[in-house]
Amino acid sequence: MIRKKFFSILTTGIVSAVLLSFSACHKDKEPTPGDLAAQAAKAYYDELIAGHDDAFIKNTYFPYQIPDSYRAQLVTNIKMFMGQQKEEHQGVKKVDIISAKADTIRKTADVFLRLHYGDGTKEEIAVPMVLVKKRWMMK
């Protein structure tokens, strides 16, 4: 009788623990500031890979308004960089998020991305980010 009751309690406890852990896995997790910064950085690099150089520059934070001539120089530099990557590595084909760490007090984050090149090589890069008016931008 005691043995039967013990196994009943044990079984009920195990089933309860499994159900609790299963329900905990399915709760919607709010993205962390680091997650949001990483998603933004990846999106910006996806724009760059797609050839939208100006969009990439527009997602870079400048604490002041930059002249159009400087913006044009930045776009030219990005085009040269992407051309060099195409020449040396058959271009950047894909970008993945490795990790991100945010400092919510300073409203900054360090995002680590992996660039996948056409020749099969990979490169890890750090992308410093800053939160400006609820929007993550590259520094």
mmCIF file of C-alpha atoms in Angstrom:
data_model
loop_
_atom_site.group_PDB
_atom_site.id
_atom_site.type_symbol
_atom_site.label_atom_id
_atom_site.label_comp_id
_atom_site.label_asym_id
_atom_site.label_seq_id
_atom_site.Cartn_x
_atom_site.Cartn_y
_atom_site.Cartn_z
ATOM 1 C CA MET A 1 0.000 0.000 0.000
ATOM 2 C CA ILE A 2 2.768 2.488 0.949
ATOM 3 C CA ARG A 3 4.771 1.429 -2.100
ATOM 4 C CA LYS A 4 1.765 1.988 -4.410
ATOM 5 C CA LYS A 5 1.113 5.425 -2.900
ATOM 6 C CA PHE A 6 4.822 6.357 -3.219
ATOM 7 C CA PHE A 7 4.877 5.456 -6.927
ATOM 8 C CA SER A 8 1.625 7.374 -7.466
ATOM 9 C CA ILE A 9 3.118 10.502 -5.869
ATOM 10 C CA LEU A 10 6.400 10.033 -7.755
ATOM 11 C CA THR A 11 4.610 9.603 -11.093
ATOM 12 C CA THR A 12 2.413 12.640 -10.461
ATOM 13 C CA GLY A 13 5.494 14.708 -9.568
ATOM 14 C CA ILE A 14 7.369 13.629 -12.697
ATOM 15 C CA VAL A 15 4.381 14.348 -14.953
ATOM 16 C CA SER A 16 3.918 17.759 -13.306
ATOM 17 C CA ALA A 17 7.595 18.606 -13.755
ATOM 18 C CA VAL A 18 7.513 17.601 -17.434
ATOM 19 C CA LEU A 19 4.356 19.629 -18.059
ATOM 20 C CA LEU A 20 5.814 22.683 -16.318
ATOM 21 C CA SER A 21 9.034 22.512 -18.302
ATOM 22 C CA PHE A 22 7.088 21.986 -21.531
ATOM 23 C CA SER A 23 4.878 25.005 -20.883
ATOM 24 C CA ALA A 24 7.911 27.115 -19.942
ATOM 25 C CA CYS A 25 9.499 26.318 -23.306
ATOM 26 C CA HIS A 26 6.489 27.632 -25.176
ATOM 27 C CA LYS A 27 6.166 31.004 -23.488
ATOM 28 C CA ASP A 28 6.828 33.840 -25.887
ATOM 29 C CA LYS A 29 10.176 35.306 -24.952
ATOM 30 C CA GLU A 30 10.560 39.039 -25.309
ATOM 31 C CA PRO A 31 13.625 39.882 -27.401
ATOM 32 C CA THR A 32 16.411 41.436 -25.379
ATOM 33 C CA PRO A 33 18.000 44.760 -26.380
ATOM 34 C CA GLY A 34 20.975 42.725 -27.620
ATOM 35 C CA ASP A 35 18.655 40.599 -29.784
ATOM 36 C CA LEU A 36 17.091 43.729 -31.290
ATOM 37 C CA ALA A 37 20.486 45.301 -31.992
ATOM 38 C CA ALA A 38 21.685 42.062 -33.619
ATOM 39 C CA GLN A 39 18.584 41.816 -35.813
ATOM 40 C CA ALA A 40 19.063 45.420 -36.925
ATOM 41 C CA ALA A 41 22.765 44.924 -37.711
ATOM 42 C CA LYS A 42 22.004 41.785 -39.719
ATOM 43 C CA ALA A 43 19.268 43.588 -41.640
ATOM 44 C CA TYR A 44 21.668 46.421 -42.496
ATOM 45 C CA TYR A 45 24.302 44.000 -43.762
ATOM 46 C CA ASP A 46 21.628 42.125 -45.726
ATOM 47 C CA GLU A 47 20.844 45.475 -47.399
ATOM 48 C CA LEU A 48 24.534 45.897 -48.201
ATOM 49 C CA ILE A 49 24.742 42.404 -49.722
ATOM 50 C CA ALA A 50 21.658 43.210 -51.808
ATOM 51 C CA GLY A 51 23.494 46.217 -53.247
ATOM 52 C CA HIS A 52 21.568 48.899 -51.360
ATOM 53 C CA ASP A 53 24.643 50.906 -50.415
ATOM 54 C CA ASP A 54 22.759 54.108 -49.647
ATOM 55 C CA ALA A 55 20.388 52.258 -47.279
ATOM 56 C CA PHE A 56 23.412 50.865 -45.462
ATOM 57 C CA ILE A 57 24.804 54.390 -44.993
ATOM 58 C CA LYS A 58 21.402 55.709 -43.840
ATOM 59 C CA ASN A 59 21.499 53.193 -40.982
ATOM 60 C CA THR A 60 24.797 54.583 -39.691
ATOM 61 C CA TYR A 61 24.486 57.030 -36.823
ATOM 62 C CA PHE A 62 26.090 60.448 -37.152
ATOM 63 C CA PRO A 63 25.520 62.842 -34.239
ATOM 64 C CA TYR A 64 25.283 65.655 -36.765
ATOM 65 C CA GLN A 65 23.910 66.083 -40.269
ATOM 66 C CA ILE A 66 26.536 65.100 -42.818
ATOM 67 C CA PRO A 67 26.862 66.931 -46.123
ATOM 68 C CA ASP A 68 25.638 65.165 -49.262
ATOM 69 C CA SER A 69 29.203 65.155 -50.616
ATOM 70 C CA TYR A 70 30.414 63.205 -47.567
ATOM 71 C CA ARG A 71 27.490 60.782 -47.862
ATOM 72 C CA ALA A 72 28.411 60.227 -51.524
ATOM 73 C CA GLN A 73 32.010 59.500 -50.489
ATOM 74 C CA LEU A 74 30.781 56.942 -47.965
ATOM 75 C CA VAL A 75 28.661 55.225 -50.635
ATOM 76 C CA THR A 76 31.682 55.189 -52.966
ATOM 77 C CA ASN A 77 33.813 53.631 -50.211
ATOM 78 C CA ILE A 78 31.182 50.956 -49.569
ATOM 79 C CA LYS A 79 31.011 50.142 -53.287
ATOM 80 C CA MET A 80 34.805 49.866 -53.417
ATOM 81 C CA PHE A 81 34.829 47.610 -50.362
ATOM 82 C CA MET A 82 32.145 45.317 -51.798
ATOM 83 C CA GLY A 83 33.993 45.264 -55.141
ATOM 84 C CA GLN A 84 37.165 44.236 -53.351
ATOM 85 C CA GLN A 85 35.304 41.456 -51.535
ATOM 86 C CA LYS A 86 33.894 40.243 -54.836
ATOM 87 C CA GLU A 87 37.356 40.221 -56.394
ATOM 88 C CA GLU A 88 39.094 38.525 -53.462
ATOM 89 C CA HIS A 89 36.351 36.201 -52.147
ATOM 90 C CA GLN A 90 33.652 36.041 -54.849
ATOM 91 C CA GLY A 91 31.553 38.473 -52.812
ATOM 92 C CA VAL A 92 29.684 38.351 -49.534
ATOM 93 C CA LYS A 93 26.844 35.867 -49.889
ATOM 94 C CA LYS A 94 25.284 35.680 -46.444
ATOM 95 C CA VAL A 95 25.505 37.091 -42.929
ATOM 96 C CA ASP A 96 24.674 35.339 -39.640
ATOM 97 C CA ILE A 97 24.354 36.626 -36.105
ATOM 98 C CA ILE A 98 26.906 35.127 -33.731
ATOM 99 C CA SER A 99 26.037 37.048 -30.573
ATOM 100 C CA ALA A 100 25.266 40.454 -29.141
ATOM 101 C CA LYS A 101 25.760 42.189 -25.839
ATOM 102 C CA ALA A 102 23.886 45.366 -24.987
ATOM 103 C CA ASP A 103 24.612 48.015 -22.380
ATOM 104 C CA THR A 104 21.143 49.374 -21.644
ATOM 105 C CA ILE A 105 22.453 52.238 -19.520
ATOM 106 C CA ARG A 106 24.711 53.621 -22.262
ATOM 107 C CA LYS A 107 22.251 52.513 -24.985
ATOM 108 C CA THR A 108 24.974 50.740 -26.928
ATOM 109 C CA ALA A 109 25.545 47.187 -28.106
ATOM 110 C CA ASP A 110 28.309 45.132 -29.625
ATOM 111 C CA VAL A 111 27.005 42.762 -32.276
ATOM 112 C CA PHE A 112 29.128 39.978 -33.687
ATOM 113 C CA LEU A 113 28.294 38.822 -37.206
ATOM 114 C CA ARG A 114 29.754 36.141 -39.459
ATOM 115 C CA LEU A 115 30.145 37.015 -43.138
ATOM 116 C CA HIS A 116 30.019 34.079 -45.568
ATOM 117 C CA TYR A 117 31.928 34.627 -48.801
ATOM 118 C CA GLY A 118 31.371 33.050 -52.192
ATOM 119 C CA ASP A 119 34.693 31.193 -52.026
ATOM 120 C CA GLY A 120 33.609 29.399 -48.843
ATOM 121 C CA THR A 121 35.622 31.507 -46.413
ATOM 122 C CA LYS A 122 34.025 33.153 -43.399
ATOM 123 C CA GLU A 123 34.908 36.221 -41.391
ATOM 124 C CA GLU A 124 33.672 37.351 -38.001
ATOM 125 C CA ILE A 125 33.152 41.064 -37.542
ATOM 126 C CA ALA A 126 32.106 43.300 -34.655
ATOM 127 C CA VAL A 127 29.454 45.922 -35.327
ATOM 128 C CA PRO A 128 29.091 48.592 -32.635
ATOM 129 C CA MET A 129 25.510 49.796 -32.361
ATOM 130 C CA VAL A 130 23.795 52.696 -30.624
ATOM 131 C CA LEU A 131 20.117 53.138 -29.702
ATOM 132 C CA VAL A 132 18.809 56.416 -31.123
ATOM 133 C CA LYS A 133 15.141 57.286 -30.572
ATOM 134 C CA LYS A 134 14.175 53.614 -30.086
ATOM 135 C CA ARG A 135 16.068 52.544 -33.223
ATOM 136 C CA TRP A 136 19.332 50.590 -33.293
ATOM 137 C CA MET A 137 21.875 52.134 -35.655
ATOM 138 C CA MET A 138 25.474 51.316 -36.554
ATOM 139 C CA LYS A 139 28.163 53.518 -35.053
#
